[in-house]
Amino acid sequence: MAGIHPSAVIEDGAQIDPSASVGPFCVIGPQVVIHANVEIKSHAIVTGRTEVGADTVIFPFAVIGEIPQDLKFKGEASRLVIGKRNRIREHVTMNCGTEAGGGLTSVGDDGLFMAGCHIAHDAILGDRVIVVNNAAVAGHCIIEDDVIIGGLAGIHQFVRIGRGAIIGAVTMVTNDVIPYGLVQAPRGVLDGLNLVGLKRRGVARADITALRAAFQMLAQGEGTFHDRAQRLGDETSSDYVREIVDFVMADTGRHFLTPG
């Protein structure tokens, strides 16, 4: 039911859509924008220059929009923008950006952020991302659409994770992950493709076969990882394989997790 509980603290300047609800003992900061049908459950804090998209639910004891956990942060203006229909569970933390990182932390639509997970400053997350309990995404990461990050996993700063990849539980990821990759083991090994996710999304059998062949070439072909990816680009007719090639060739200076 829409409305603001009388025990909630709404600071002057906060913009809250009339259809939104704010539960008991919440704190909403003066620069916060809350869109239609957002539900903020009891004891949650939304602060900073934070925008929360329509139909998002924030559960108790989440802290959304606080300053970055970065010693270089000096109080400069920065933002956190959260898309539509996200589920942000208990004790989740999401921080605003930093000047050095572009000043923006961005979360897409339809995500699920399970209890205790952390989204750090300047991270850019796509749509339908799932971050499982107590996982942490460090600063400046790019997490593309449809990624799943398992419980207690850690994503190192500046890492990119391509669309549709899955990270196993209790895994540390220190290098970029190709689209549709499957990463597991304590120190993050690229161990195959997220075949379950591909099948759930109805990807055609021909494309899955092409992806499997592409993975074998990346794992066992001649030359460097980039050389193999470039050859794949010259040979493939699959849009899915082309997505992997484009991801690899968009070199950011970081290494990639390669098949173990």
mmCIF file of C-alpha atoms in Angstrom:
data_model
loop_
_atom_site.group_PDB
_atom_site.id
_atom_site.type_symbol
_atom_site.label_atom_id
_atom_site.label_comp_id
_atom_site.label_asym_id
_atom_site.label_seq_id
_atom_site.Cartn_x
_atom_site.Cartn_y
_atom_site.Cartn_z
ATOM 1 C CA MET A 1 0.000 0.000 0.000
ATOM 2 C CA ALA A 2 1.409 3.388 -1.019
ATOM 3 C CA GLY A 3 2.301 5.873 1.672
ATOM 4 C CA ILE A 4 5.027 7.001 4.044
ATOM 5 C CA HIS A 5 5.057 5.566 7.548
ATOM 6 C CA PRO A 6 5.048 8.299 10.213
ATOM 7 C CA SER A 7 8.269 6.956 11.742
ATOM 8 C CA ALA A 8 10.213 7.281 8.472
ATOM 9 C CA VAL A 9 12.651 10.191 8.141
ATOM 10 C CA ILE A 10 12.232 11.951 4.797
ATOM 11 C CA GLU A 11 14.753 14.750 4.431
ATOM 12 C CA ASP A 12 13.795 17.991 2.698
ATOM 13 C CA GLY A 13 14.336 17.780 -1.048
ATOM 14 C CA ALA A 14 13.644 14.062 -1.494
ATOM 15 C CA GLN A 15 11.338 13.344 -4.445
ATOM 16 C CA ILE A 16 8.994 10.430 -3.778
ATOM 17 C CA ASP A 17 6.298 9.420 -6.243
ATOM 18 C CA PRO A 18 2.839 9.364 -4.609
ATOM 19 C CA SER A 19 2.441 5.682 -5.535
ATOM 20 C CA ALA A 20 5.622 4.651 -3.712
ATOM 21 C CA SER A 21 5.699 3.365 -0.144
ATOM 22 C CA VAL A 22 8.277 3.942 2.580
ATOM 23 C CA GLY A 23 8.124 1.697 5.629
ATOM 24 C CA PRO A 24 8.806 2.240 9.318
ATOM 25 C CA PHE A 25 12.141 3.690 10.443
ATOM 26 C CA CYS A 26 13.495 4.249 6.929
ATOM 27 C CA VAL A 27 15.754 7.211 6.130
ATOM 28 C CA ILE A 28 15.486 8.885 2.725
ATOM 29 C CA GLY A 29 18.112 11.499 1.906
ATOM 30 C CA PRO A 30 17.507 14.966 0.456
ATOM 31 C CA GLN A 31 18.794 14.199 -3.061
ATOM 32 C CA VAL A 32 16.994 10.884 -3.531
ATOM 33 C CA VAL A 33 14.461 10.336 -6.328
ATOM 34 C CA ILE A 34 11.977 7.469 -5.854
ATOM 35 C CA HIS A 35 9.855 6.524 -8.874
ATOM 36 C CA ALA A 36 6.402 4.965 -9.181
ATOM 37 C CA ASN A 37 5.391 1.931 -7.136
ATOM 38 C CA VAL A 38 8.748 1.572 -5.416
ATOM 39 C CA GLU A 39 8.465 -0.201 -2.074
ATOM 40 C CA ILE A 40 11.042 0.552 0.607
ATOM 41 C CA LYS A 41 10.571 -1.781 3.532
ATOM 42 C CA SER A 42 11.322 -0.977 7.168
ATOM 43 C CA HIS A 43 14.750 0.160 8.363
ATOM 44 C CA ALA A 44 16.221 0.682 4.878
ATOM 45 C CA ILE A 45 18.391 3.715 4.082
ATOM 46 C CA VAL A 46 18.446 5.421 0.684
ATOM 47 C CA THR A 47 20.794 8.382 0.546
ATOM 48 C CA GLY A 48 23.176 10.303 -1.723
ATOM 49 C CA ARG A 49 22.324 11.341 -5.273
ATOM 50 C CA THR A 50 20.341 8.157 -5.804
ATOM 51 C CA GLU A 51 17.530 7.395 -8.232
ATOM 52 C CA VAL A 52 15.402 4.274 -7.755
ATOM 53 C CA GLY A 53 13.432 3.025 -10.763
ATOM 54 C CA ALA A 54 9.767 2.069 -10.829
ATOM 55 C CA ASP A 55 8.498 -1.117 -9.166
ATOM 56 C CA THR A 56 11.781 -1.770 -7.361
ATOM 57 C CA VAL A 57 11.584 -3.268 -3.866
ATOM 58 C CA ILE A 58 14.241 -2.498 -1.234
ATOM 59 C CA PHE A 59 14.198 -4.815 1.770
ATOM 60 C CA PRO A 60 15.020 -4.071 5.434
ATOM 61 C CA PHE A 61 18.483 -2.896 6.445
ATOM 62 C CA ALA A 62 19.723 -2.299 2.906
ATOM 63 C CA VAL A 63 21.939 0.790 2.601
ATOM 64 C CA ILE A 64 21.653 2.314 -0.844
ATOM 65 C CA GLY A 65 23.609 5.310 -2.163
ATOM 66 C CA GLU A 66 26.185 5.822 0.573
ATOM 67 C CA ILE A 67 29.619 7.228 -0.275
ATOM 68 C CA PRO A 68 32.189 4.934 -1.910
ATOM 69 C CA GLN A 69 34.548 2.744 0.077
ATOM 70 C CA ASP A 70 37.449 4.453 -1.674
ATOM 71 C CA LEU A 71 40.051 6.496 0.208
ATOM 72 C CA LYS A 72 40.507 8.715 -2.868
ATOM 73 C CA PHE A 73 36.896 9.912 -2.592
ATOM 74 C CA LYS A 74 36.840 13.520 -1.403
ATOM 75 C CA GLY A 75 33.130 14.201 -1.341
ATOM 76 C CA GLU A 76 32.721 15.068 -5.011
ATOM 77 C CA ALA A 77 29.259 14.895 -6.571
ATOM 78 C CA SER A 78 28.473 11.403 -7.855
ATOM 79 C CA ARG A 79 25.384 9.276 -8.427
ATOM 80 C CA LEU A 80 23.752 5.878 -8.120
ATOM 81 C CA VAL A 81 21.043 5.074 -10.667
ATOM 82 C CA ILE A 82 18.945 1.925 -10.183
ATOM 83 C CA GLY A 83 16.611 0.718 -12.922
ATOM 84 C CA LYS A 84 13.132 -0.763 -12.825
ATOM 85 C CA ARG A 85 11.760 -3.861 -11.096
ATOM 86 C CA ASN A 86 14.857 -4.707 -9.076
ATOM 87 C CA ARG A 87 14.713 -6.763 -5.886
ATOM 88 C CA ILE A 88 17.297 -5.531 -3.397
ATOM 89 C CA ARG A 89 17.313 -7.822 -0.403
ATOM 90 C CA GLU A 90 18.319 -7.426 3.242
ATOM 91 C CA HIS A 91 21.682 -5.817 4.108
ATOM 92 C CA VAL A 92 22.613 -5.124 0.479
ATOM 93 C CA THR A 93 24.949 -2.153 -0.020
ATOM 94 C CA MET A 94 25.241 -0.116 -3.224
ATOM 95 C CA ASN A 95 27.551 2.898 -3.376
ATOM 96 C CA CYS A 96 27.622 6.034 -5.508
ATOM 97 C CA GLY A 97 30.416 6.602 -7.999
ATOM 98 C CA THR A 98 33.660 8.561 -7.858
ATOM 99 C CA GLU A 99 35.022 11.384 -9.975
ATOM 100 C CA ALA A 100 37.885 9.184 -11.214
ATOM 101 C CA GLY A 101 35.464 6.470 -12.291
ATOM 102 C CA GLY A 102 33.009 8.671 -14.159
ATOM 103 C CA GLY A 103 30.833 9.602 -11.189
ATOM 104 C CA LEU A 104 28.147 6.985 -11.754
ATOM 105 C CA THR A 105 27.217 3.571 -10.404
ATOM 106 C CA SER A 106 24.489 2.111 -12.581
ATOM 107 C CA VAL A 107 22.182 -0.884 -12.093
ATOM 108 C CA GLY A 108 19.899 -2.014 -14.919
ATOM 109 C CA ASP A 109 16.397 -3.449 -14.831
ATOM 110 C CA ASP A 110 14.972 -6.673 -13.356
ATOM 111 C CA GLY A 111 17.948 -7.569 -11.170
ATOM 112 C CA LEU A 112 17.986 -9.667 -8.030
ATOM 113 C CA PHE A 113 20.491 -8.696 -5.348
ATOM 114 C CA MET A 114 20.367 -11.245 -2.559
ATOM 115 C CA ALA A 115 21.060 -10.636 1.102
ATOM 116 C CA GLY A 116 24.392 -9.123 2.048
ATOM 117 C CA CYS A 117 25.819 -8.553 -1.424
ATOM 118 C CA HIS A 118 27.776 -5.416 -2.318
ATOM 119 C CA ILE A 119 27.876 -3.272 -5.471
ATOM 120 C CA ALA A 120 30.808 -0.874 -5.313
ATOM 121 C CA HIS A 121 31.463 2.560 -6.779
ATOM 122 C CA ASP A 122 31.442 3.088 -10.541
ATOM 123 C CA ALA A 123 30.250 -0.444 -11.293
ATOM 124 C CA ILE A 124 27.985 -0.697 -14.334
ATOM 125 C CA LEU A 125 25.473 -3.555 -14.247
ATOM 126 C CA GLY A 126 23.130 -4.566 -17.047
ATOM 127 C CA ASP A 127 19.650 -6.048 -16.989
ATOM 128 C CA ARG A 128 18.537 -9.274 -15.285
ATOM 129 C CA VAL A 129 21.728 -9.574 -13.251
ATOM 130 C CA ILE A 130 21.603 -11.880 -10.220
ATOM 131 C CA VAL A 131 24.108 -11.399 -7.397
ATOM 132 C CA VAL A 132 23.753 -14.133 -4.801
ATOM 133 C CA ASN A 133 24.162 -13.831 -1.021
ATOM 134 C CA ASN A 134 27.327 -12.148 0.244
ATOM 135 C CA ALA A 135 28.955 -11.781 -3.154
ATOM 136 C CA ALA A 136 30.870 -8.560 -3.860
ATOM 137 C CA VAL A 137 31.314 -6.602 -7.080
ATOM 138 C CA ALA A 138 34.274 -4.245 -6.745
ATOM 139 C CA GLY A 139 34.690 -0.767 -8.173
ATOM 140 C CA HIS A 140 34.733 0.005 -11.902
ATOM 141 C CA CYS A 141 33.438 -3.436 -12.942
ATOM 142 C CA ILE A 142 31.196 -3.948 -15.959
ATOM 143 C CA ILE A 143 28.647 -6.720 -15.547
ATOM 144 C CA GLU A 144 26.639 -7.280 -18.727
ATOM 145 C CA ASP A 145 23.055 -8.534 -19.096
ATOM 146 C CA ASP A 146 21.921 -11.917 -17.742
ATOM 147 C CA VAL A 147 25.006 -12.565 -15.598
ATOM 148 C CA ILE A 148 24.719 -14.690 -12.455
ATOM 149 C CA ILE A 149 27.300 -14.234 -9.689
ATOM 150 C CA GLY A 150 27.272 -17.047 -7.123
ATOM 151 C CA GLY A 151 27.241 -16.715 -3.376
ATOM 152 C CA LEU A 152 30.411 -15.508 -1.642
ATOM 153 C CA ALA A 153 32.046 -14.778 -4.997
ATOM 154 C CA GLY A 154 34.327 -11.774 -5.380
ATOM 155 C CA ILE A 155 34.724 -9.760 -8.596
ATOM 156 C CA HIS A 156 37.985 -7.789 -8.698
ATOM 157 C CA GLN A 157 37.960 -4.109 -9.593
ATOM 158 C CA PHE A 158 37.924 -3.188 -13.326
ATOM 159 C CA VAL A 159 36.843 -6.702 -14.379
ATOM 160 C CA ARG A 160 34.343 -7.132 -17.230
ATOM 161 C CA ILE A 161 31.922 -10.056 -17.231
ATOM 162 C CA GLY A 162 30.259 -10.698 -20.577
ATOM 163 C CA ARG A 163 26.575 -11.263 -21.195
ATOM 164 C CA GLY A 164 25.090 -14.539 -20.018
ATOM 165 C CA ALA A 165 28.147 -15.661 -18.031
ATOM 166 C CA ILE A 166 27.826 -17.487 -14.724
ATOM 167 C CA ILE A 167 30.264 -17.292 -11.806
ATOM 168 C CA GLY A 168 30.242 -20.182 -9.354
ATOM 169 C CA ALA A 169 29.974 -19.792 -5.607
ATOM 170 C CA VAL A 170 33.085 -18.962 -3.541
ATOM 171 C CA THR A 171 35.010 -17.915 -6.665
ATOM 172 C CA MET A 172 37.475 -15.036 -6.968
ATOM 173 C CA VAL A 173 37.427 -13.478 -10.453
ATOM 174 C CA THR A 174 40.474 -11.356 -11.245
ATOM 175 C CA ASN A 175 40.308 -11.219 -15.063
ATOM 176 C CA ASP A 176 37.673 -10.586 -17.720
ATOM 177 C CA VAL A 177 35.127 -13.318 -18.475
ATOM 178 C CA ILE A 178 33.877 -13.945 -22.007
ATOM 179 C CA PRO A 179 30.136 -13.847 -22.746
ATOM 180 C CA TYR A 180 28.363 -17.092 -21.836
ATOM 181 C CA GLY A 181 31.396 -18.327 -19.922
ATOM 182 C CA LEU A 182 31.217 -20.639 -16.904
ATOM 183 C CA VAL A 183 33.733 -19.726 -14.199
ATOM 184 C CA GLN A 184 34.351 -21.728 -11.055
ATOM 185 C CA ALA A 185 37.040 -22.854 -8.572
ATOM 186 C CA PRO A 186 38.461 -20.662 -5.801
ATOM 187 C CA ARG A 187 40.771 -18.723 -8.124
ATOM 188 C CA GLY A 188 38.390 -18.467 -11.051
ATOM 189 C CA VAL A 189 38.972 -20.846 -13.962
ATOM 190 C CA LEU A 190 37.044 -20.598 -17.232
ATOM 191 C CA ASP A 191 35.603 -24.090 -17.200
ATOM 192 C CA GLY A 192 33.157 -24.133 -20.096
ATOM 193 C CA LEU A 193 29.985 -22.401 -21.210
ATOM 194 C CA ASN A 194 26.802 -21.519 -19.347
ATOM 195 C CA LEU A 195 24.849 -24.108 -21.323
ATOM 196 C CA VAL A 196 21.989 -24.229 -18.834
ATOM 197 C CA GLY A 197 21.459 -20.491 -19.170
ATOM 198 C CA LEU A 198 21.618 -20.656 -22.960
ATOM 199 C CA LYS A 199 19.014 -23.404 -23.097
ATOM 200 C CA ARG A 200 16.733 -21.606 -20.641
ATOM 201 C CA ARG A 201 16.768 -18.547 -22.889
ATOM 202 C CA GLY A 202 15.805 -20.658 -25.885
ATOM 203 C CA VAL A 203 19.033 -20.217 -27.852
ATOM 204 C CA ALA A 204 18.917 -22.325 -31.017
ATOM 205 C CA ARG A 205 20.760 -25.628 -31.055
ATOM 206 C CA ALA A 206 22.857 -24.464 -34.016
ATOM 207 C CA ASP A 207 24.097 -21.468 -32.041
ATOM 208 C CA ILE A 208 24.910 -23.606 -28.999
ATOM 209 C CA THR A 209 26.856 -25.984 -31.245
ATOM 210 C CA ALA A 210 28.736 -23.019 -32.726
ATOM 211 C CA LEU A 211 29.521 -21.716 -29.238
ATOM 212 C CA ARG A 212 30.852 -25.101 -28.163
ATOM 213 C CA ALA A 213 33.125 -25.242 -31.214
ATOM 214 C CA ALA A 214 34.264 -21.688 -30.552
ATOM 215 C CA PHE A 215 35.110 -22.518 -26.944
ATOM 216 C CA GLN A 216 37.211 -25.506 -28.075
ATOM 217 C CA MET A 217 39.104 -23.284 -30.486
ATOM 218 C CA LEU A 218 39.727 -20.682 -27.793
ATOM 219 C CA ALA A 219 40.886 -23.433 -25.439
ATOM 220 C CA GLN A 220 43.113 -25.431 -27.774
ATOM 221 C CA GLY A 221 43.842 -23.439 -30.916
ATOM 222 C CA GLU A 222 47.234 -22.127 -31.955
ATOM 223 C CA GLY A 223 48.552 -18.702 -31.048
ATOM 224 C CA THR A 224 47.559 -16.325 -28.278
ATOM 225 C CA PHE A 225 44.044 -16.025 -26.899
ATOM 226 C CA HIS A 226 43.521 -12.868 -28.978
ATOM 227 C CA ASP A 227 44.862 -14.607 -32.104
ATOM 228 C CA ARG A 228 42.363 -17.420 -31.658
ATOM 229 C CA ALA A 229 39.514 -14.963 -31.121
ATOM 230 C CA GLN A 230 40.465 -13.063 -34.267
ATOM 231 C CA ARG A 231 40.441 -16.266 -36.315
ATOM 232 C CA LEU A 232 37.023 -17.085 -34.888
ATOM 233 C CA GLY A 233 35.789 -13.719 -36.083
ATOM 234 C CA ASP A 234 37.023 -14.434 -39.592
ATOM 235 C CA GLU A 235 35.297 -17.814 -39.696
ATOM 236 C CA THR A 236 32.039 -17.611 -37.756
ATOM 237 C CA SER A 237 28.525 -16.870 -38.968
ATOM 238 C CA SER A 238 26.973 -17.096 -35.470
ATOM 239 C CA ASP A 239 25.925 -13.843 -33.814
ATOM 240 C CA TYR A 240 26.613 -15.441 -30.422
ATOM 241 C CA VAL A 241 30.176 -16.345 -31.348
ATOM 242 C CA ARG A 242 30.616 -12.896 -32.871
ATOM 243 C CA GLU A 243 29.595 -11.410 -29.520
ATOM 244 C CA ILE A 244 32.443 -13.299 -27.817
ATOM 245 C CA VAL A 245 34.887 -12.162 -30.503
ATOM 246 C CA ASP A 246 33.868 -8.517 -30.186
ATOM 247 C CA PHE A 247 34.128 -8.718 -26.395
ATOM 248 C CA VAL A 248 37.676 -10.110 -26.575
ATOM 249 C CA MET A 249 38.844 -7.711 -29.261
ATOM 250 C CA ALA A 250 37.559 -4.677 -27.293
ATOM 251 C CA ASP A 251 40.797 -4.824 -25.348
ATOM 252 C CA THR A 252 40.776 -2.929 -22.052
ATOM 253 C CA GLY A 253 44.329 -3.835 -21.106
ATOM 254 C CA ARG A 254 43.231 -6.534 -18.672
ATOM 255 C CA HIS A 255 43.850 -10.211 -19.194
ATOM 256 C CA PHE A 256 41.067 -12.725 -19.822
ATOM 257 C CA LEU A 257 40.276 -15.841 -17.909
ATOM 258 C CA THR A 258 41.257 -18.571 -20.350
ATOM 259 C CA PRO A 259 40.129 -22.208 -20.406
ATOM 260 C CA GLY A 260 42.008 -24.267 -17.857
#
